[in-house]
Every structure is written in structure tokens, then in C-alpha cells.
Amino acid sequence: MADDMTEVEASTAVLDAAHMGDIHGAFGTIRQHDLDTRRSWRARLLTLLAIMGPGLIVMVGDNDAGGVSTYSQAGQNFGLTLLWTLPLLIPVLVVNQEMVVRLGAVTGVGHARLINERFGKFWGAFSVGDLFILNFLTIATEFIGVSLALNYFGISEYLSVPLAAVGLVAMTATGSFRRWERFMFIFIAVNFLVIPLAIFSHPKAGPFFKGLVVPGVKGGFTSTSVLLVIAIVGTTVAPWQLFFQQSNIVDKRITPRWINYERADTVLGSLITVFAAALLMAVVAAAFSGTPLAGHFTDAGGVARGLNHYVGHATGAIYAIVLLNASIIGAASVTLATSYAFGDVFGARHSLHRSWREAKFFYGTFTAMVILAAVIVIIPGAPLGLITTSVQALAGILLPSATVFLLLLCNDKEVLGPWVNRPWLNVVSTAIVSILLMLSLILMATTLFSQINVPELVVILGGVLVATFAVGGVLYARSLRSKPPEPVTPMAKRATWRMPALNLLQRPTWSRGRLIGMYLLRGYLVVAVLMLLVKAIELGVHH
């Protein structure tokens, strides 16, 4: 297959020939050169079913072991007072992942390769290096979830973790994209067990809906509550999602013609994710309210046992199954995102359409990461709950950096042509990055100065942010007015526009101001990560 890969790459940017051809989805097939117009709702629904997958999988996969643990911690320690964070994350999820949808469908290459080729190996090493470290730690938290879930049923981690590792590799390395995607849809279906969980614990509707719309934190804003808010953001909107969905869209062979269907897939996934997260938080809050366990989260295994004691055995068992399911789909998605990125960086074949014999490096890296993470988890005495929360917070801190690169790529006309970002999307994305940076700054300040008044700090930073937006908005509006209007590209042309081979594109040049800004962002994130480490150690010592 080496010859056909070279031949493909000569005319397009596609690296692996297996990324071209018919779409073989879990629920249907679409031919590569299908030009039929879908006028009836039935035809559109059948097309959506065939396309559907990358968006749903990336979103539900994000409700992984770390997600279940973090939402449970929020419910147990803070009741329903952190529910309001979840609806706010829907637009963040949709905006970020919609940009990834366009990048994958239009370019035909993965996120890691685009960063390396457009910004150089220096910035590529930072971005992809962050991904590898964070993803490996996240994979470890997935096996922590497996261990805690099956411990509830009396199964030792020395048996459950190796079995889960073998199952993950066997499920992924089948050589069939369709078969792998069908496995993923089974896990997506099991995710809906959160509904009977809610029925058994029957949280009250009034406080639930109030919690969704009224911001606040039980006990007030402190460094600990800010850490958890960042963890909620990091587990709901994680950097690995950008890499996974873009590569999975490429691997599924989705082209610009099908972008609207993949957008619908992504929106549906985001709604399901936030729905499940809100129910989990509400279930744990309702079950432990007024009990000795309220405010004393240890780990997800403790939550399962608490539900068994205060609500009933069925509830504890269902929670443990939800945790196990979340761990498996999370591990499958995060590990695959990393293997896709390795394939991008090292120019190796990286497709689920290929057999193990055809893509040894791709499946080999997947297997190596799974085995190493599994071995780390079964080391006795590790503070599993604290590790899980800290990894989710780390994801929240590193998300601004990932989103900045995403924004730069989505404004690169050489890459996206007529599919570049609209001005309003740049404004929304910049606001998201700024708010995430503000959250990490609050965490850093409260870690360094434990007596600081957090509400006052939020007001001050919020005021600075609003003033910066006002000035920046005026300058951005002026720059837009000074540019000649962009010609409108007909939809028929947009549907067939693909990025040329990357070696034919002129690499973008950064202004001195942008370069300084990127170095400052990188330096700040290094400090923020160190402060997170300090906070995690502090919590571990006092645990």
C-alpha cells in the first residue's frame, strides 16, 4: 500500500489511501461519488444515520471515567450549586467541535499534522506534546474507572484492568471501521442508564432547574471550588476531542458535501453529553443530601457504595455499570486520538479500515499506551479520586492553548479556502479562550494566596476582561471595515473544495505581536500547570 499512499498524497493532502473511498458507517453506506440530492426527510434521515458517529462518539466519550467522577464529586460536595456550569458548556462544545468538523472534512488530514505543517515542528512539539502527556494521564484515569467499577462487584483490579485492556485492543484492531463504530454505539446506548438512575434517586425538579440557571457555589468561591469548576470544564471540553473528531472524520471519509450532517451529529452529541452530566450530578446530590457522605467525596467507587447504602442495591449497581461503560468508551476514544496523532506526526498509516498487518505502528502505539496505563493503575496506594480530578483540571488549563491553534487554523485561507471562520465565530471563540484563561488565573491566584477574596477577584478580572473585549472589539470591527468584502462562494463549489497537498501551501508568517503573545501564553500555561500540581499535592496531604 506504500505506492498508493504516495500517489494519493501527490494530488491531495491525504496521507493514508485508506482515508479515501465510500463511507461505511454503523447504520449505512454512502458511495464516494454520491451526488444525489436529498429532498425528502426520509432520505436525509438515512444519510444522517450513515454519517452519524464522530460527533456522538467524541461527545459521549467525553463523559468518561473522569467525567463521571467529576460530576459525582460536584454533586456530593456542592449539591446542585454547580449545575449551571453545564448548560454554559454546550455552546463551547458546539463552537469548538464545529471548527474541527470543517477542518477534517475540508483538509482530509488530522489536527496534529496540520499544526506541524502550518506552524513548524517547534509549535507542533508543544501542542502535540501537551496532547500526548494529557492523553496518557487521561487513559490512566479510564482504567481507574474500570478498577473502581468492577471492584464494586467484587472483581479485583488485577483481573478487571488487564481484561479491559485486552478487550480495548481486540475491539479496535479488527480492521473494520464499521465494526469499531458499531461497538461505540453500544456504549453510547448504555450511557442512557443515567435515566433509571435519576428515576431511582428522584431528585426534586424545582432545585434541579434552579441549579441549571442560577450561578452560585455552596460555601462560596474558594480555590477548591474553582479547581472543581475548571475540572468540569476540562472533562466536558477536553483538548483530545479536537484531535479525535478531526481524525475520525478523515478516517470515516467524510467530505465537505456532508458537513451539515456531521454538524447535526455534533450538536446532538453535545446535548446528550450535557443531559447525562446534569443527571449524574443531580442523582448524587439527591442521594447524599443530609447524609454523612455529603461533602466528603473520595472516588467514584465510594459513590457507588454510597448509592447502594442510601438508595438501593440496584442504584449502586447501575452507577457502577455507567462508570465502567464510561471508562471503556473514554479509553477507546482518547487512546485512538493519540494513535491518530502519532500517525500524523510520523507519517505512518493510521486508519481503522486497515488490518494490524497493514498498520502495525498505528495499532502498536495504541496497544503500548493501553498496557502502560493499565500497569500504572494497578500500583497499590495511589489516590485515585485526586488523580482523576487533577487530570480533568489539567485538561481545562491546557484547553486555551489547543483552542488558539484551532482558531489560527480555521482562519487560514490556504487551509480552509471558502470554509474559513466567519467574524462572529472568531469573536465567540476568543471569548471562550479568555474566560478559560481567567479561570486558570483564579486557580493560580487562590493557590498562591489562600486568603484572597475570590468573588472580588472574579469581579476585578471580569471587569478587565470586559474592558479588553470592548477595546479589542472596536479594533477588530475597524480592521474588518478596512478589508474589501469577500466574494461569496457558491455552495456547489464549497461542497467540492478540498485543501491541496500541504507541500504546495505557503506557510503563514506571524507578526511580532502574535509571536510574543504565543510565547506569553505558553509561559503562562507552564506556570498554571505548576500551580495545579501544587494544589493537587496540597489536597492530597490534607486528604
Coordinates of C-alpha atoms in Angstrom, one line a residue:
M1 CA 0.0 0.0 0.0
A2 CA 3.0 2.3 0.2
D3 CA 2.8 3.2 -3.5
D4 CA -0.9 4.1 -3.4
M5 CA -0.2 6.3 -0.4
T6 CA 2.4 8.2 -2.3
E7 CA 0.1 8.5 -5.3
V8 CA -2.8 9.8 -3.2
E9 CA -0.6 12.4 -1.4
A10 CA 0.7 13.7 -4.7
S11 CA -2.7 15.1 -5.6
T12 CA -4.2 15.9 -2.2
A13 CA -3.1 16.3 1.4
V14 CA -4.5 12.9 2.4
L15 CA -1.7 10.8 4.0
D16 CA -3.3 7.4 4.0
A17 CA -5.1 6.0 1.0
A18 CA -7.5 4.2 3.3
H19 CA -8.9 7.6 4.1
M20 CA -10.5 7.8 0.6
G21 CA -13.5 5.9 -0.6
D22 CA -17.0 5.0 0.4
I23 CA -18.4 6.0 3.8
H24 CA -19.1 2.8 5.7
G25 CA -21.0 4.0 8.8
A26 CA -22.5 1.9 11.5
F27 CA -26.0 2.4 10.1
G28 CA -25.4 2.8 6.3
T29 CA -23.1 3.3 3.4
I30 CA -22.6 6.4 1.2
R31 CA -20.7 6.0 -2.1
Q32 CA -17.7 8.2 -2.6
H33 CA -19.1 9.9 -5.7
D34 CA -22.7 10.1 -4.5
L35 CA -24.2 13.3 -5.9
D36 CA -27.9 12.7 -5.2
T37 CA -30.0 15.5 -3.8
R38 CA -31.7 14.6 -0.5
R39 CA -35.1 16.3 -0.8
S40 CA -37.3 14.0 1.4
W41 CA -36.9 13.8 5.2
R42 CA -36.5 10.0 4.9
A43 CA -33.5 10.4 2.6
R44 CA -32.0 13.0 4.9
L45 CA -32.5 10.8 8.0
L46 CA -30.9 7.8 6.3
T47 CA -27.9 10.0 5.3
L48 CA -27.6 11.3 8.8
L49 CA -27.6 7.8 10.2
A50 CA -24.8 6.8 7.8
I51 CA -22.7 9.9 8.6
M52 CA -23.5 9.9 12.4
G53 CA -20.7 8.7 14.6
P54 CA -17.7 11.0 15.1
G55 CA -19.7 13.8 16.8
L56 CA -21.7 11.4 19.1
I57 CA -18.7 9.3 20.0
V58 CA -16.4 12.3 20.8
M59 CA -19.1 13.9 23.0
V60 CA -20.3 10.7 24.8
G61 CA -16.7 9.6 25.1
D62 CA -16.0 12.8 26.9
N63 CA -18.5 11.7 29.7
D64 CA -15.7 9.2 30.5
A65 CA -14.5 7.9 33.9
G66 CA -13.1 11.4 34.7
G67 CA -16.4 12.9 33.7
V68 CA -18.5 10.6 35.9
S69 CA -16.1 11.1 38.8
T70 CA -16.0 14.9 38.4
Y71 CA -19.8 15.3 38.1
S72 CA -20.3 13.0 41.1
Q73 CA -17.8 15.0 43.1
A74 CA -19.7 18.2 42.3
G75 CA -23.0 16.7 43.3
Q76 CA -21.6 15.1 46.5
N77 CA -19.6 18.1 47.7
F78 CA -21.6 21.0 46.3
G79 CA -25.1 19.7 45.8
L80 CA -26.9 21.2 42.8
T81 CA -25.0 24.5 43.0
L82 CA -22.6 23.7 40.2
L83 CA -25.2 22.6 37.7
W84 CA -25.3 26.0 36.0
T85 CA -21.8 25.3 34.6
L86 CA -23.1 22.6 32.3
P87 CA -25.6 24.5 30.0
L88 CA -22.8 27.1 29.5
L89 CA -20.6 24.4 28.1
I90 CA -23.0 23.5 25.2
P91 CA -22.0 26.5 23.0
V92 CA -18.3 25.9 23.9
L93 CA -18.6 22.3 22.8
V94 CA -20.5 23.1 19.6
V95 CA -18.3 26.0 18.6
N96 CA -15.0 24.2 19.2
Q97 CA -16.1 20.9 17.6
E98 CA -17.8 22.6 14.6
M99 CA -14.5 24.1 13.7
V100 CA -12.9 20.7 13.9
V101 CA -15.7 19.3 11.6
R102 CA -14.7 21.8 8.9
L103 CA -11.0 21.1 9.3
G104 CA -11.4 17.4 9.0
A105 CA -13.8 17.3 6.1
V106 CA -12.1 20.0 4.0
T107 CA -8.4 19.1 4.6
G108 CA -8.6 15.3 4.8
V109 CA -5.8 15.3 7.4
G110 CA -5.5 15.1 11.2
H111 CA -5.1 18.0 13.6
A112 CA -1.6 17.1 14.7
R113 CA -0.3 17.1 11.1
L114 CA -1.9 20.4 10.3
I115 CA -0.3 22.1 13.3
N116 CA 3.1 20.6 12.5
E117 CA 2.9 21.6 8.8
R118 CA 1.5 25.1 9.2
F119 CA 3.3 26.3 12.3
G120 CA 6.5 24.2 12.3
K121 CA 7.9 21.5 14.5
F122 CA 8.6 23.8 17.4
W123 CA 5.0 24.8 18.0
G124 CA 3.9 21.3 16.8
A125 CA 6.0 19.8 19.5
F126 CA 4.4 22.0 22.2
S127 CA 0.8 21.3 21.0
V128 CA 1.2 17.6 20.3
G129 CA 3.5 17.1 23.4
D130 CA 0.7 18.5 25.6
L131 CA -1.7 16.1 23.9
F132 CA 0.4 13.1 24.5
I133 CA 1.1 13.8 28.2
L134 CA -2.5 14.8 28.9
N135 CA -4.0 11.9 26.9
F136 CA -1.8 9.3 28.6
L137 CA -2.8 10.6 32.1
T138 CA -6.5 10.5 30.9
I139 CA -6.1 6.9 29.7
A140 CA -4.9 6.1 33.2
T141 CA -8.0 7.6 34.7
E142 CA -10.1 5.5 32.4
F143 CA -8.5 2.3 33.9
I144 CA -9.0 3.8 37.4
G145 CA -12.7 3.9 36.4
V146 CA -12.6 0.3 35.3
S147 CA -11.0 -0.7 38.6
L148 CA -13.4 1.2 40.8
A149 CA -16.5 0.0 38.8
L150 CA -15.6 -3.7 38.9
N151 CA -14.4 -3.5 42.5
Y152 CA -18.0 -2.7 43.4
F153 CA -18.9 -6.2 42.1
G154 CA -16.0 -7.8 44.0
I155 CA -13.7 -8.2 41.0
S156 CA -10.1 -7.4 41.7
E157 CA -8.3 -4.7 39.7
Y158 CA -5.6 -7.3 39.0
L159 CA -8.2 -9.1 36.9
S160 CA -10.5 -6.3 35.7
V161 CA -7.9 -3.9 34.4
P162 CA -5.9 -6.5 32.2
L163 CA -9.2 -7.9 30.8
A164 CA -10.4 -4.3 29.9
A165 CA -7.0 -3.7 28.3
V166 CA -7.3 -6.8 26.1
G167 CA -10.9 -6.0 25.2
L168 CA -10.0 -2.5 24.1
V169 CA -7.2 -3.7 21.8
A170 CA -9.4 -6.5 20.4
M171 CA -12.3 -4.2 19.8
T172 CA -10.2 -1.6 18.0
A173 CA -7.8 -3.7 15.9
T174 CA -10.5 -5.5 13.8
G175 CA -9.5 -3.9 10.5
S176 CA -13.1 -2.7 10.0
F177 CA -14.1 0.9 10.7
R178 CA -17.8 0.0 10.6
R179 CA -17.3 -2.8 13.2
W180 CA -15.5 -0.5 15.5
E181 CA -18.2 2.2 15.2
R182 CA -20.9 -0.3 16.0
F183 CA -19.1 -1.2 19.2
M184 CA -19.0 2.5 20.1
F185 CA -22.8 2.8 19.5
I186 CA -23.4 0.0 22.0
F187 CA -21.5 2.1 24.6
I188 CA -23.5 5.2 23.6
A189 CA -26.7 3.3 24.2
V190 CA -25.6 2.1 27.7
N191 CA -24.8 5.7 28.6
F192 CA -28.6 6.2 28.8
L193 CA -28.7 4.1 32.0
V194 CA -28.4 7.6 33.7
I195 CA -32.2 7.8 33.2
P196 CA -33.2 4.9 35.5
L197 CA -30.5 6.2 38.0
A198 CA -32.4 9.5 38.1
I199 CA -35.7 7.7 38.5
F200 CA -34.5 5.7 41.5
S201 CA -32.9 8.6 43.3
H202 CA -35.7 11.0 42.2
P203 CA -34.0 14.5 42.6
K204 CA -36.5 17.3 43.1
A205 CA -37.4 19.2 39.9
G206 CA -37.5 22.7 41.4
P207 CA -34.0 22.8 42.8
F208 CA -32.7 21.0 39.7
F209 CA -33.9 23.6 37.3
K210 CA -32.9 26.4 39.6
G211 CA -29.4 24.9 39.7
L212 CA -29.2 24.9 35.9
V213 CA -29.9 28.6 35.6
V214 CA -28.8 30.3 38.9
P215 CA -25.0 30.6 39.3
G216 CA -23.5 30.0 42.7
V217 CA -21.3 27.7 44.7
K218 CA -22.2 26.1 48.0
G219 CA -19.8 27.6 50.6
G220 CA -18.7 30.3 48.2
F221 CA -15.9 30.5 45.7
T222 CA -12.6 29.1 47.0
S223 CA -9.5 27.6 45.4
T224 CA -11.0 24.2 45.9
S225 CA -14.4 25.0 44.2
V226 CA -12.6 26.9 41.4
L227 CA -10.4 23.8 40.9
L228 CA -13.6 21.7 40.5
V229 CA -15.2 24.2 38.1
I230 CA -12.1 24.0 35.9
A231 CA -12.2 20.2 36.2
I232 CA -15.9 20.3 35.0
V233 CA -14.8 22.4 32.0
G234 CA -11.8 20.2 31.4
T235 CA -13.8 17.0 31.5
T236 CA -16.6 18.3 29.3
V237 CA -14.5 20.2 26.8
A238 CA -11.1 18.4 26.5
P239 CA -8.2 19.0 24.1
W240 CA -8.2 15.4 22.9
Q241 CA -11.7 15.9 21.4
L242 CA -10.2 18.2 18.8
F243 CA -7.7 15.7 17.7
F244 CA -10.1 12.7 17.9
Q245 CA -13.0 14.1 15.9
Q246 CA -10.9 15.6 13.1
S247 CA -9.0 12.4 12.6
N248 CA -12.2 10.2 12.9
I249 CA -13.9 12.4 10.3
V250 CA -11.0 11.9 8.0
D251 CA -10.9 8.1 8.7
K252 CA -14.7 7.9 8.1
R253 CA -14.1 9.6 4.7
I254 CA -16.5 12.5 5.3
T255 CA -16.0 15.3 2.8
P256 CA -17.3 18.9 2.6
R257 CA -20.5 17.7 0.9
W258 CA -21.6 16.1 4.2
I259 CA -20.5 18.8 6.6
N260 CA -24.1 19.8 7.6
Y261 CA -24.9 16.2 8.6
E262 CA -21.7 16.0 10.7
R263 CA -22.6 19.3 12.3
A264 CA -26.0 17.8 13.3
D265 CA -24.2 14.7 14.7
T266 CA -22.0 17.0 16.8
V267 CA -24.9 19.1 18.2
L268 CA -26.8 16.0 19.1
G269 CA -23.8 14.6 20.8
S270 CA -23.3 17.8 22.9
L271 CA -26.9 17.8 24.1
I272 CA -26.7 14.1 25.1
T273 CA -23.4 14.7 26.9
V274 CA -24.7 17.7 29.0
F275 CA -28.0 15.9 29.7
A276 CA -26.2 12.8 31.1
A277 CA -23.8 15.0 33.1
A278 CA -26.6 17.0 34.6
L279 CA -28.5 13.9 35.6
L280 CA -25.4 12.3 37.2
M281 CA -24.7 15.5 39.3
A282 CA -28.4 15.6 40.3
V283 CA -28.5 11.9 41.2
V284 CA -25.5 12.1 43.6
A285 CA -26.7 15.4 45.1
A286 CA -30.1 14.0 45.8
A287 CA -28.8 10.7 47.2
F288 CA -26.3 12.1 49.6
S289 CA -28.1 15.3 50.7
G290 CA -28.4 15.3 54.5
T291 CA -26.2 12.2 54.9
P292 CA -22.7 11.9 56.5
L293 CA -21.3 11.4 53.0
A294 CA -22.4 14.9 51.8
G295 CA -19.2 17.0 51.2
H296 CA -16.9 14.0 51.6
F297 CA -16.2 12.7 48.1
T298 CA -13.4 10.1 47.8
D299 CA -13.8 8.5 44.4
A300 CA -16.4 7.1 42.1
G301 CA -16.2 3.7 43.9
G302 CA -17.3 5.4 47.1
V303 CA -20.2 7.0 45.3
A304 CA -21.4 3.6 44.1
R305 CA -21.2 2.1 47.6
G306 CA -23.0 5.2 49.0
L307 CA -25.8 4.9 46.4
N308 CA -26.1 1.2 47.4
H309 CA -26.4 2.2 51.1
Y310 CA -28.8 5.2 50.8
V311 CA -30.9 4.5 47.7
G312 CA -30.7 0.8 47.0
H313 CA -28.5 -2.0 45.5
A314 CA -29.9 -1.6 42.0
T315 CA -28.9 2.1 42.0
G316 CA -25.3 1.3 43.1
A317 CA -25.0 -1.4 40.5
I318 CA -26.3 0.8 37.7
Y319 CA -24.0 3.6 38.7
A320 CA -21.0 1.1 38.6
I321 CA -22.1 -0.1 35.1
V322 CA -22.4 3.6 33.9
L323 CA -18.9 4.2 35.3
L324 CA -17.5 1.0 33.6
N325 CA -19.1 1.9 30.3
A326 CA -17.8 5.5 30.5
S327 CA -14.3 4.2 31.2
I328 CA -14.3 1.9 28.2
I329 CA -15.7 4.4 25.7
G330 CA -13.3 7.1 27.1
A331 CA -10.3 4.8 26.9
A332 CA -11.1 3.8 23.4
S333 CA -11.6 7.4 22.2
V334 CA -8.6 9.0 24.0
T335 CA -6.2 6.3 23.1
L336 CA -7.3 6.3 19.4
A337 CA -7.0 10.1 19.3
T338 CA -3.3 9.7 20.4
S339 CA -2.6 6.9 17.9
Y340 CA -4.1 9.0 15.1
A341 CA -1.8 11.9 16.2
F342 CA 1.2 9.6 16.2
G343 CA 0.3 8.5 12.7
D344 CA 0.0 12.2 11.6
V345 CA 3.4 13.2 13.2
F346 CA 5.4 10.2 12.0
G347 CA 3.7 9.8 8.6
A348 CA 2.6 6.2 9.3
R349 CA -0.6 4.5 8.1
H350 CA -3.3 5.3 10.7
S351 CA -6.8 4.0 9.8
L352 CA -9.3 1.7 11.3
H353 CA -10.0 0.4 7.8
R354 CA -6.6 -1.3 7.9
S355 CA -5.7 -4.6 9.5
W356 CA -3.0 -5.0 12.1
R357 CA -0.6 -6.3 9.4
E358 CA -1.1 -3.2 7.3
A359 CA -0.8 -0.7 10.1
K360 CA 1.5 -2.2 12.8
F361 CA 2.7 1.2 14.0
F362 CA -0.8 2.6 14.5
Y363 CA -2.2 -0.4 16.4
G364 CA 1.2 -0.9 18.1
T365 CA 1.1 2.6 19.7
F366 CA -2.5 2.0 20.7
T367 CA -1.6 -1.3 22.4
A368 CA 1.5 0.1 24.1
M369 CA -0.4 3.1 25.7
V370 CA -3.2 0.8 26.9
I371 CA -0.8 -1.6 28.5
L372 CA 1.4 1.1 30.2
A373 CA -1.7 3.0 31.6
A374 CA -3.2 -0.3 32.9
V375 CA 0.1 -1.2 34.6
I376 CA 0.3 2.2 36.4
V377 CA -3.3 2.0 37.7
I378 CA -2.8 -1.3 39.5
I379 CA 0.1 0.1 41.5
P380 CA -1.3 -0.1 45.1
G381 CA -1.9 3.0 47.3
A382 CA -2.5 5.7 44.6
P383 CA -5.0 8.5 45.5
L384 CA -7.4 7.6 42.6
G385 CA -10.0 10.3 43.2
L386 CA -7.5 13.1 43.5
I387 CA -5.6 11.9 40.4
T388 CA -8.8 11.9 38.4
T389 CA -9.9 15.4 39.4
S390 CA -6.4 16.8 38.8
V391 CA -6.2 15.3 35.3
Q392 CA -9.6 16.9 34.4
A393 CA -8.4 20.3 35.7
L394 CA -5.2 19.9 33.7
A395 CA -7.3 19.5 30.6
G396 CA -9.2 22.7 31.4
I397 CA -5.9 24.6 31.9
L398 CA -4.4 23.3 28.6
L399 CA -7.6 23.9 26.6
P400 CA -7.0 27.6 25.8
S401 CA -3.7 26.7 24.1
A402 CA -5.4 24.0 22.0
T403 CA -8.2 26.4 21.1
V404 CA -5.8 29.1 20.0
F405 CA -4.2 26.7 17.4
L406 CA -7.7 25.7 16.3
L407 CA -8.6 29.3 15.8
L408 CA -5.4 30.0 13.8
L409 CA -6.1 27.0 11.5
C410 CA -9.7 28.0 11.0
N411 CA -8.7 31.5 9.8
D412 CA -6.0 30.1 7.4
K413 CA -7.4 30.6 3.9
E414 CA -4.7 28.3 2.4
V415 CA -6.1 25.5 4.6
L416 CA -9.9 26.1 4.5
G417 CA -10.4 28.3 1.5
P418 CA -14.1 29.3 1.4
W419 CA -14.7 27.4 4.7
V420 CA -12.7 29.8 6.9
N421 CA -14.3 31.2 10.1
R422 CA -16.9 34.0 10.0
P423 CA -16.0 37.1 12.1
W424 CA -18.7 36.3 14.7
L425 CA -17.2 32.9 15.2
N426 CA -13.8 34.4 15.9
V427 CA -15.4 36.7 18.5
V428 CA -17.1 33.8 20.3
S429 CA -14.0 31.6 20.2
T430 CA -11.8 34.4 21.5
A431 CA -14.3 35.0 24.4
I432 CA -14.2 31.3 25.2
V433 CA -10.3 31.3 25.3
S434 CA -10.3 34.4 27.5
I435 CA -12.8 33.0 30.1
L436 CA -10.8 29.8 30.3
L437 CA -7.6 31.7 30.9
M438 CA -9.4 33.8 33.6
L439 CA -10.5 30.6 35.4
S440 CA -6.9 29.2 35.4
L441 CA -5.6 32.6 36.6
I442 CA -8.1 32.5 39.5
L443 CA -6.9 29.0 40.3
M444 CA -3.3 30.1 40.3
A445 CA -4.0 33.2 42.5
T446 CA -6.0 31.3 45.0
T447 CA -3.3 28.6 45.3
L448 CA -0.6 31.2 45.9
F449 CA -2.7 33.4 48.2
S450 CA -5.1 31.2 50.0
Q451 CA -6.8 34.1 51.9
I452 CA -7.6 36.0 48.7
N453 CA -11.2 37.2 48.3
V454 CA -12.3 35.1 45.3
P455 CA -15.6 36.9 44.5
E456 CA -13.7 40.2 44.4
L457 CA -11.0 38.7 42.2
V458 CA -13.7 37.4 39.8
V459 CA -15.3 40.9 39.6
I460 CA -11.9 42.6 39.0
L461 CA -10.8 40.0 36.3
G462 CA -14.2 40.2 34.8
G463 CA -14.0 43.9 34.5
V464 CA -10.6 43.7 32.9
L465 CA -12.0 41.1 30.5
V466 CA -15.0 43.3 29.5
A467 CA -12.7 46.3 29.0
T468 CA -10.3 44.3 26.9
F469 CA -13.2 42.9 24.8
A470 CA -14.6 46.5 24.3
V471 CA -11.2 47.8 23.0
G472 CA -10.5 44.7 21.0
G473 CA -14.0 44.7 19.6
V474 CA -13.6 48.2 18.3
L475 CA -10.2 47.5 16.7
Y476 CA -11.5 44.2 15.2
A477 CA -14.5 46.0 13.7
R478 CA -12.3 48.7 12.2
S479 CA -10.0 46.0 10.6
L480 CA -13.0 44.3 9.1
R481 CA -14.3 47.5 7.6
S482 CA -11.0 48.3 6.1
K483 CA -10.9 45.0 4.2
P484 CA -12.6 44.6 0.8
P485 CA -15.7 42.4 1.1
E486 CA -15.1 38.7 0.4
P487 CA -16.7 37.2 -2.7
V488 CA -19.5 34.8 -2.0
T489 CA -18.6 31.2 -3.0
P490 CA -21.5 29.2 -4.4
M491 CA -22.5 26.2 -2.3
A492 CA -21.8 23.8 -5.1
K493 CA -18.1 24.9 -5.2
R494 CA -17.8 24.9 -1.4
A495 CA -19.1 21.3 -1.4
T496 CA -16.2 20.1 -3.6
W497 CA -13.4 22.4 -2.4
R498 CA -10.5 20.4 -0.7
M499 CA -7.2 21.6 0.6
P500 CA -4.4 21.0 -1.8
A501 CA -1.3 19.0 -0.8
L502 CA 0.4 20.6 2.2
N503 CA 3.7 21.0 0.5
L504 CA 2.1 23.2 -2.1
L505 CA 0.8 25.7 0.5
Q506 CA 2.7 28.8 1.6
R507 CA 3.4 28.6 5.4
P508 CA 1.8 31.5 7.3
T509 CA 4.0 34.2 8.8
W510 CA 3.3 35.5 12.3
S511 CA 3.6 39.1 13.2
R512 CA 6.0 40.0 16.1
G513 CA 2.9 40.8 18.3
R514 CA 1.4 37.4 17.6
L515 CA 4.7 35.6 18.3
I516 CA 5.1 37.4 21.6
G517 CA 1.5 36.6 22.5
M518 CA 2.1 32.9 21.8
Y519 CA 5.3 32.8 23.9
L520 CA 3.5 34.6 26.8
L521 CA 0.5 32.1 26.5
R522 CA 2.9 29.2 26.6
G523 CA 4.9 30.6 29.6
Y524 CA 1.7 31.3 31.5
L525 CA 0.3 27.8 30.9
V526 CA 3.6 26.3 32.2
V527 CA 3.2 28.3 35.5
A528 CA -0.5 27.4 35.7
V529 CA 0.2 23.7 35.4
L530 CA 2.8 24.0 38.2
M531 CA 0.3 25.8 40.4
L532 CA -2.2 23.0 39.6
L533 CA 0.4 20.5 40.8
V534 CA 0.9 22.4 44.0
K535 CA -2.8 22.5 44.6
A536 CA -3.1 18.7 43.9
I537 CA -0.3 18.0 46.4
E538 CA -1.9 20.2 49.0
L539 CA -5.3 18.4 48.7
G540 CA -3.5 15.1 48.8
V541 CA -1.7 16.0 52.0
H542 CA -4.9 17.2 53.7
H543 CA -7.0 14.3 52.4

